[in-house]
Coordinates of N, CA, C and O in Angstrom, one line a residue:
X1 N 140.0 -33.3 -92.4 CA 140.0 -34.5 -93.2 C 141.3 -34.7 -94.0 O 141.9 -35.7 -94.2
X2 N 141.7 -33.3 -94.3 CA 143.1 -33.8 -95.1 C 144.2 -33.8 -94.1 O 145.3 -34.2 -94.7
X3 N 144.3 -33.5 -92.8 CA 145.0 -33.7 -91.9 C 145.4 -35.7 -91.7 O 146.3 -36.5 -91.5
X4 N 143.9 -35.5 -91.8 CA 143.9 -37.2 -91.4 C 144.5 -38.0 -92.9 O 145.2 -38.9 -92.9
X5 N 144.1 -37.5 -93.9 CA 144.6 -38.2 -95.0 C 146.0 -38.5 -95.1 O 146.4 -39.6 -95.3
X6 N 146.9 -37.0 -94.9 CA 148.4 -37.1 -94.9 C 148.6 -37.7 -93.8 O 149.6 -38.5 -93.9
X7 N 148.2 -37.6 -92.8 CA 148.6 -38.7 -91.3 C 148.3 -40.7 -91.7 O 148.8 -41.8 -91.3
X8 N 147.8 -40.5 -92.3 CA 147.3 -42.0 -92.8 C 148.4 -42.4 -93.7 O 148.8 -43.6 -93.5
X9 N 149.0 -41.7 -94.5 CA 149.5 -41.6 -95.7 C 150.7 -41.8 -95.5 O 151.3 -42.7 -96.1
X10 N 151.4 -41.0 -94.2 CA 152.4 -40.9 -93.6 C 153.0 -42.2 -93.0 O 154.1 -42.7 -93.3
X11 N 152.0 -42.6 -92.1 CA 152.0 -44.0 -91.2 C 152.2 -45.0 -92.5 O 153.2 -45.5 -92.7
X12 N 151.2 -45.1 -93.0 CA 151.6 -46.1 -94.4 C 152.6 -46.4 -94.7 O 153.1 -47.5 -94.5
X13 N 153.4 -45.3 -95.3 CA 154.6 -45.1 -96.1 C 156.1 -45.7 -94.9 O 157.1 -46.2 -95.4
X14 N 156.0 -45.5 -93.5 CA 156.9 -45.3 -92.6 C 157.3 -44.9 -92.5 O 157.2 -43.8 -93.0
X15 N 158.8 -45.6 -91.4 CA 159.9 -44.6 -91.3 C 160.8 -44.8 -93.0 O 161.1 -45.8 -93.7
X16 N 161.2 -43.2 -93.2 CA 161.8 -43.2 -94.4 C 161.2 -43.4 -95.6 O 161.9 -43.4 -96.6
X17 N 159.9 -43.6 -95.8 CA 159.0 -43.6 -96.9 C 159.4 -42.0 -97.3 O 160.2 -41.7 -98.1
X18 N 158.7 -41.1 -96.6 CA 158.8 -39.7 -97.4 C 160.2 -39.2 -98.2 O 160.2 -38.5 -99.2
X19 N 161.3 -39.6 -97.7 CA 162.2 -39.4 -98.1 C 162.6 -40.7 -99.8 O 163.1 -40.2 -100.8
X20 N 162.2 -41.9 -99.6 CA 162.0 -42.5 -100.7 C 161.1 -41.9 -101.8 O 161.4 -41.8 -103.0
X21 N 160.2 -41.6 -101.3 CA 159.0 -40.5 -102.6 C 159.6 -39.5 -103.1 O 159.6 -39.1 -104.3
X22 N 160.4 -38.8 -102.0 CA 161.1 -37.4 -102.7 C 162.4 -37.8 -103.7 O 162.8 -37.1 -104.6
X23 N 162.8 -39.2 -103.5 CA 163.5 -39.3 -104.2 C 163.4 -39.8 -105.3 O 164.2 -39.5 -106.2
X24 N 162.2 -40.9 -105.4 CA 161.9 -41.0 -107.1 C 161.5 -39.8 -107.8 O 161.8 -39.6 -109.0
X25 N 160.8 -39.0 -107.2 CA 160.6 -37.6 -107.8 C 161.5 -36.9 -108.5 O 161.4 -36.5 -109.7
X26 N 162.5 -36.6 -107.6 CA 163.5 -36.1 -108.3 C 164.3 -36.5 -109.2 O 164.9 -35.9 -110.0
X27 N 164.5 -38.3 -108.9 CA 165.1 -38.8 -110.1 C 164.2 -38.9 -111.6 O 164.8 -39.1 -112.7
X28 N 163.2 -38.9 -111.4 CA 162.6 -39.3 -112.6 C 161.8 -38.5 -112.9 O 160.9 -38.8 -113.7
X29 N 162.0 -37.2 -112.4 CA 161.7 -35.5 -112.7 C 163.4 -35.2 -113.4 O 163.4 -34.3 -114.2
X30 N 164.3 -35.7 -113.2 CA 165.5 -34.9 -114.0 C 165.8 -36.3 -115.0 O 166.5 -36.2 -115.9
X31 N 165.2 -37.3 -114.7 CA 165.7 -38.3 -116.2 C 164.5 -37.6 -117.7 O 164.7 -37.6 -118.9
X32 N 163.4 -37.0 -116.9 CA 162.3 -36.4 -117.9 C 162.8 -35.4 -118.5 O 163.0 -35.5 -119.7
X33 N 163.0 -34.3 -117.9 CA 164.0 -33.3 -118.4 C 165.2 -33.7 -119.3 O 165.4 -33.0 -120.3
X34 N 165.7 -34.5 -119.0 CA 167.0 -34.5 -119.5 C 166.6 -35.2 -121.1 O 167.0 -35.0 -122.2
X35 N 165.7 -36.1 -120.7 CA 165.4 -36.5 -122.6 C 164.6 -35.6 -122.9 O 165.0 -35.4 -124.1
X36 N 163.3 -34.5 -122.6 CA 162.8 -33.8 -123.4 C 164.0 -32.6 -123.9 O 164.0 -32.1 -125.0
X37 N 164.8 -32.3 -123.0 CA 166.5 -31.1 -123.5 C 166.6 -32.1 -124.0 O 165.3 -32.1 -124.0
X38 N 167.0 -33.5 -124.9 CA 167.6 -33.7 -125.6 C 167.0 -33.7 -127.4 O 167.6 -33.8 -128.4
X39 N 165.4 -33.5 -127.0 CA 164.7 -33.0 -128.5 C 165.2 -31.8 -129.3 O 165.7 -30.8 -128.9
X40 N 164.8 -32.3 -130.9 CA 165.2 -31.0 -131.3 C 163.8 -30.4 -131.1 O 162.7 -30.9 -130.9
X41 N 164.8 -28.7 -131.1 CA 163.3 -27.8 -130.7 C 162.6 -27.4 -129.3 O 161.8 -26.6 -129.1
X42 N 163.6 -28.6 -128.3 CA 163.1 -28.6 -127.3 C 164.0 -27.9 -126.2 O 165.1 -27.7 -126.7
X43 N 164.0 -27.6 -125.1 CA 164.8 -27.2 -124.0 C 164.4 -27.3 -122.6 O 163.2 -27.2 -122.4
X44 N 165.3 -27.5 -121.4 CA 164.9 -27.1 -120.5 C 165.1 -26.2 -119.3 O 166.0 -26.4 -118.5
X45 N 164.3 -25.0 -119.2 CA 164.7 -23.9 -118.5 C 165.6 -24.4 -117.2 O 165.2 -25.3 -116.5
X46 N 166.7 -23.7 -116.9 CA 167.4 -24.1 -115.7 C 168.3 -22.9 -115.0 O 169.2 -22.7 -115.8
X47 N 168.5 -22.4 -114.3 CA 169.3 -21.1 -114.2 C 170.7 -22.0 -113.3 O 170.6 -22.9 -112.5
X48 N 171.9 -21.3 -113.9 CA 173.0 -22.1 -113.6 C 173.6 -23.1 -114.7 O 173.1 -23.0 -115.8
X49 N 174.4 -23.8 -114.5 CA 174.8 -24.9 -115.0 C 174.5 -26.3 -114.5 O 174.8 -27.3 -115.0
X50 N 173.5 -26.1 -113.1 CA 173.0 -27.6 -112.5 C 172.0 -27.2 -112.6 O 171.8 -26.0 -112.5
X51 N 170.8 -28.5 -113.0 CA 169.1 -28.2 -112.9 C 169.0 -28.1 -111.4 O 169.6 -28.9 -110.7
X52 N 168.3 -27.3 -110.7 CA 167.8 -27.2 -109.4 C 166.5 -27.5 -109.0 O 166.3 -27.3 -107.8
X53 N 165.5 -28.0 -109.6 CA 164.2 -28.7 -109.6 C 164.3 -29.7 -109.3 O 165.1 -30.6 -109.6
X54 N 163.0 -29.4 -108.3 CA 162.8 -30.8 -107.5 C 161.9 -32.0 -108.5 O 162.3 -33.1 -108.8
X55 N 160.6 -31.5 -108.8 CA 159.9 -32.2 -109.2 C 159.3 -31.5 -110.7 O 159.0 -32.2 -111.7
X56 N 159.3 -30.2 -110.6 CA 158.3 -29.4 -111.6 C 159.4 -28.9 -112.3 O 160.3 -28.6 -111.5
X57 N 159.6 -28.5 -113.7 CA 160.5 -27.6 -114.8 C 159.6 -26.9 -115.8 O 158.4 -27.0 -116.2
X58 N 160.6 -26.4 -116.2 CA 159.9 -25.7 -117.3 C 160.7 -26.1 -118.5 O 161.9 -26.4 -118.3
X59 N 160.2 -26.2 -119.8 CA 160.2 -26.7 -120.9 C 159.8 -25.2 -121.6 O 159.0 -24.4 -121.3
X60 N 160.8 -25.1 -122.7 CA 160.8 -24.8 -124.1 C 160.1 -25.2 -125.3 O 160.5 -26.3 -125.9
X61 N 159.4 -24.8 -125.8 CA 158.1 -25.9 -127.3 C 158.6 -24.9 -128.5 O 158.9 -23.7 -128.6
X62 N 158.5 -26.5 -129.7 CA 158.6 -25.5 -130.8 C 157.3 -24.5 -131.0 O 157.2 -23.5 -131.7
X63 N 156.2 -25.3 -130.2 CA 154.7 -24.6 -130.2 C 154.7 -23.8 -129.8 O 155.7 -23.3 -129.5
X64 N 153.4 -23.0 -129.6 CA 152.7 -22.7 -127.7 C 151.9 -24.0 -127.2 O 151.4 -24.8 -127.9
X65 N 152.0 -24.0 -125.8 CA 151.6 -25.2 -124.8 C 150.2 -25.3 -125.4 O 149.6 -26.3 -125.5
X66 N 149.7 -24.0 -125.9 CA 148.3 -24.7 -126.3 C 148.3 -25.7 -127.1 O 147.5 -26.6 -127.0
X67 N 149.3 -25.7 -128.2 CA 149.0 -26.2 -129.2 C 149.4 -27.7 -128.9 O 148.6 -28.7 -129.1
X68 N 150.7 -27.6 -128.4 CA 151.3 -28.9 -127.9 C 150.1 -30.1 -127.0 O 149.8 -31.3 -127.2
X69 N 149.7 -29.1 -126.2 CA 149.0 -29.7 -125.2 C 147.5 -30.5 -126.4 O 147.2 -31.7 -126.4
X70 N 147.0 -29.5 -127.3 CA 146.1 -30.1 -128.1 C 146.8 -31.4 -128.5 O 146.3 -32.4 -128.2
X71 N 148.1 -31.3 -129.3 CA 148.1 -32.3 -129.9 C 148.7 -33.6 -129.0 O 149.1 -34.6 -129.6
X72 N 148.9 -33.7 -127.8 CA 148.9 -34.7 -126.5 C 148.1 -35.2 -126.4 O 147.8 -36.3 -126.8
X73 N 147.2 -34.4 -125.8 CA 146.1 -35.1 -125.7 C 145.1 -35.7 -127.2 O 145.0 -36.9 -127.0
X74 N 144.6 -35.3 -128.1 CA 144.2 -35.2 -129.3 C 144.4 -36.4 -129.8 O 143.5 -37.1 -130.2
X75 N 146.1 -36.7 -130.0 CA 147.0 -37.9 -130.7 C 147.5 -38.7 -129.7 O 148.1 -39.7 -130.1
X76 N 147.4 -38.5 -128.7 CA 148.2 -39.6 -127.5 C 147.9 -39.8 -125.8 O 148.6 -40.3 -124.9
X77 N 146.3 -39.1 -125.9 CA 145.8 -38.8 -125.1 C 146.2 -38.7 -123.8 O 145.5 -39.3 -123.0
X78 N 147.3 -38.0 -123.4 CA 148.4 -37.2 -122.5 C 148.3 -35.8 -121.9 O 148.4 -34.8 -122.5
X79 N 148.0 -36.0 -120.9 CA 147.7 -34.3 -120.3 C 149.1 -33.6 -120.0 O 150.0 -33.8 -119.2
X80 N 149.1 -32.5 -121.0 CA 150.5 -32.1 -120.6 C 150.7 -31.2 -119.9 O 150.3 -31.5 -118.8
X81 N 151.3 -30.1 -119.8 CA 151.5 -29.3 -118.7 C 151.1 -27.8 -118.4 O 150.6 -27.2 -119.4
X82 N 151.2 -27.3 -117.3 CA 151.0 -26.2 -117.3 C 151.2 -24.9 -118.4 O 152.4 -24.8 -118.7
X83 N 150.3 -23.6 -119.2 CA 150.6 -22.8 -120.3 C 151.3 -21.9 -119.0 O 150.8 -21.7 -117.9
X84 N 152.3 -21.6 -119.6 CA 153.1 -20.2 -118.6 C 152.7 -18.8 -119.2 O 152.5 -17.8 -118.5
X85 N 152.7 -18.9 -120.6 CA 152.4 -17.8 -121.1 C 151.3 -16.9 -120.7 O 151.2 -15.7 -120.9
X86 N 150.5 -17.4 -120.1 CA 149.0 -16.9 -119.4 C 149.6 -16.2 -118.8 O 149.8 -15.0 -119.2
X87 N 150.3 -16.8 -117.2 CA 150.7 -15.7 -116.4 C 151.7 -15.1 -116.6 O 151.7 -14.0 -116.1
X88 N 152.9 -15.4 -117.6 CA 154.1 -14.8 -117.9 C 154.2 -15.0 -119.4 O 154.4 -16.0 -120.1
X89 N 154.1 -13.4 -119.9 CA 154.1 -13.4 -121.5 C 155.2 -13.5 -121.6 O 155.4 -14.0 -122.7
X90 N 156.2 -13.2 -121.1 CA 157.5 -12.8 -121.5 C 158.0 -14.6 -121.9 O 158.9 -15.0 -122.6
X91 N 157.3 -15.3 -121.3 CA 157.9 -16.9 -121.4 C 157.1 -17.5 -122.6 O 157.0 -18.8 -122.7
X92 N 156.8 -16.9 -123.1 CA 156.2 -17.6 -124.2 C 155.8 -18.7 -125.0 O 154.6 -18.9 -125.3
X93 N 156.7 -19.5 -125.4 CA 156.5 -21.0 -125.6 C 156.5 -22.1 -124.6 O 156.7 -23.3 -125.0
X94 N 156.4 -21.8 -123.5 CA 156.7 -22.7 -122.1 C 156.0 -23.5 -121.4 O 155.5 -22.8 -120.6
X95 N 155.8 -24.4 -121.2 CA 155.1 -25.3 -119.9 C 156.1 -25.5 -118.7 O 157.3 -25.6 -118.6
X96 N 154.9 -25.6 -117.9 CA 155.7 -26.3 -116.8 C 155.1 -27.6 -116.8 O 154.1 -27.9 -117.4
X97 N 155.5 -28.2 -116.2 CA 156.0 -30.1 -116.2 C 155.9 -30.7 -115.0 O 156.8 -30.2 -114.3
X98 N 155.2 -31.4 -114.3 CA 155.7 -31.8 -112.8 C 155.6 -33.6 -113.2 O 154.8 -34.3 -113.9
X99 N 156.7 -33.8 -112.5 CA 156.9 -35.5 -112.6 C 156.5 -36.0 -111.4 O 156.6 -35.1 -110.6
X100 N 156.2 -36.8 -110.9 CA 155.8 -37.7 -109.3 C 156.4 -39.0 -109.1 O 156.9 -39.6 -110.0
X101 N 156.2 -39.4 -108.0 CA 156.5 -41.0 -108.3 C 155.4 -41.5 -108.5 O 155.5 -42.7 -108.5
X102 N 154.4 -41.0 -108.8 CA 153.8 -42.1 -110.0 C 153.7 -42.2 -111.3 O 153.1 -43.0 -112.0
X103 N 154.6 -40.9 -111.7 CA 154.8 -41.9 -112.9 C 156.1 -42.8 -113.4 O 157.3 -42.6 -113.2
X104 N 155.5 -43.9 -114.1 CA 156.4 -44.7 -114.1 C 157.5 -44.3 -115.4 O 157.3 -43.3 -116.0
X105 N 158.3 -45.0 -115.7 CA 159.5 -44.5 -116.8 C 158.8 -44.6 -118.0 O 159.0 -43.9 -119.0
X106 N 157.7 -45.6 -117.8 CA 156.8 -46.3 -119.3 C 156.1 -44.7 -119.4 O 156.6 -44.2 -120.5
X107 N 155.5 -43.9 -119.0 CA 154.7 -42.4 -119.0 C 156.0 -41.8 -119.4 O 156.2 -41.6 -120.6
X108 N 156.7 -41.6 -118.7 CA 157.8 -40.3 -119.5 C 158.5 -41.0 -120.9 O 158.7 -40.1 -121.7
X109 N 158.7 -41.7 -121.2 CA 159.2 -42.8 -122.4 C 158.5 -42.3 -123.4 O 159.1 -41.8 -124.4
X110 N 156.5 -42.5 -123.2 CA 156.0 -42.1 -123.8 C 155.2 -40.9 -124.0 O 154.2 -40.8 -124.7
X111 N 155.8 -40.0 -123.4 CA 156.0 -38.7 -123.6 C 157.0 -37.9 -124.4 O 156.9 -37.0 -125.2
X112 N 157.8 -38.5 -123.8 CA 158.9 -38.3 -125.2 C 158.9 -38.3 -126.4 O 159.4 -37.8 -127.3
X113 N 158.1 -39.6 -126.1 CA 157.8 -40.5 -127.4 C 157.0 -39.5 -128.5 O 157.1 -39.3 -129.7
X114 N 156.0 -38.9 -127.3 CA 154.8 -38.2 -128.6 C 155.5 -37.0 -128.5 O 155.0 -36.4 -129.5
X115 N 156.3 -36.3 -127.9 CA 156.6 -35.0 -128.5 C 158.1 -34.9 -129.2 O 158.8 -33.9 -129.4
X116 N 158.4 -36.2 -129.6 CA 159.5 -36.1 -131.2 C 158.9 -36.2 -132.2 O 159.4 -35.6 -133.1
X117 N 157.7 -36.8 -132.4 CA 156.6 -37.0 -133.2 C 156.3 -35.4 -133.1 O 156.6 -34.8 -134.1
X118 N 155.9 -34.7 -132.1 CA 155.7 -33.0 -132.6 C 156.6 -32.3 -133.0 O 156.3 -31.5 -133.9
X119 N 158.0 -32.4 -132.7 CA 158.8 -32.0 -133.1 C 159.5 -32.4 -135.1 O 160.2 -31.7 -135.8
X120 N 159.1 -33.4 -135.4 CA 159.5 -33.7 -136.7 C 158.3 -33.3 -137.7 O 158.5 -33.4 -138.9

């Protein structure tokens, strides 16, 4: 069934659709990044001097994700992202983040939006 789903999905999209999806992904997976790195308090994990993520990063909080994530959802009802600290203590204040092409710029805008409001 999910064979047929992605076959359906595929044909849909055409020739060069998948390659169009990977690419709003990544652009509007590194435009998200690049304004939450521009919060105070905030950062975005990257090894090197170029971001290498395609779609998912990891994020720095003045929180823990728990807290963050409560007050997203709670005050702006926003599902935020994955707690890292669960599987990796050593990362402690961290989420991971995945952006898609569906979200539109208005979703990351307002994401930003509610975590400068966390950060002040």
């Amino acid at each position: 069934l999910s064979a047929l789903a992605a076959a359906v999905y595929l044909t849909t999209m055409g020739p060069g659709g998948l390659r169009t999806v990977a690419g709003l992904c990544y652009q509007k997976s590194h435009y998200a990044a690049q304004q939450i790195a521009a919060l105070n308090g905030f950062g975005v994990h990257i090894h090197g001097t170029q971001p290498t993520f395609f779609r998912d990063f990891v994020v720095r909080l003045p929180l823990s994700a728990v807290e963050t994530n409560r007050f997203l959802w709670e005050r702006h009802r926003i599902v935020g992202g994955y707690d890292l600290s669960a599987d990796y203590p050593a990362l402690g204040h961290t989420m991971l983040l995945s952006v898609t092409e569906c979200n539109t710029r208005e979703d990351i805008d307002r994401l930003v939006d509610a975590l400068k409001t966390l950060a002040a």
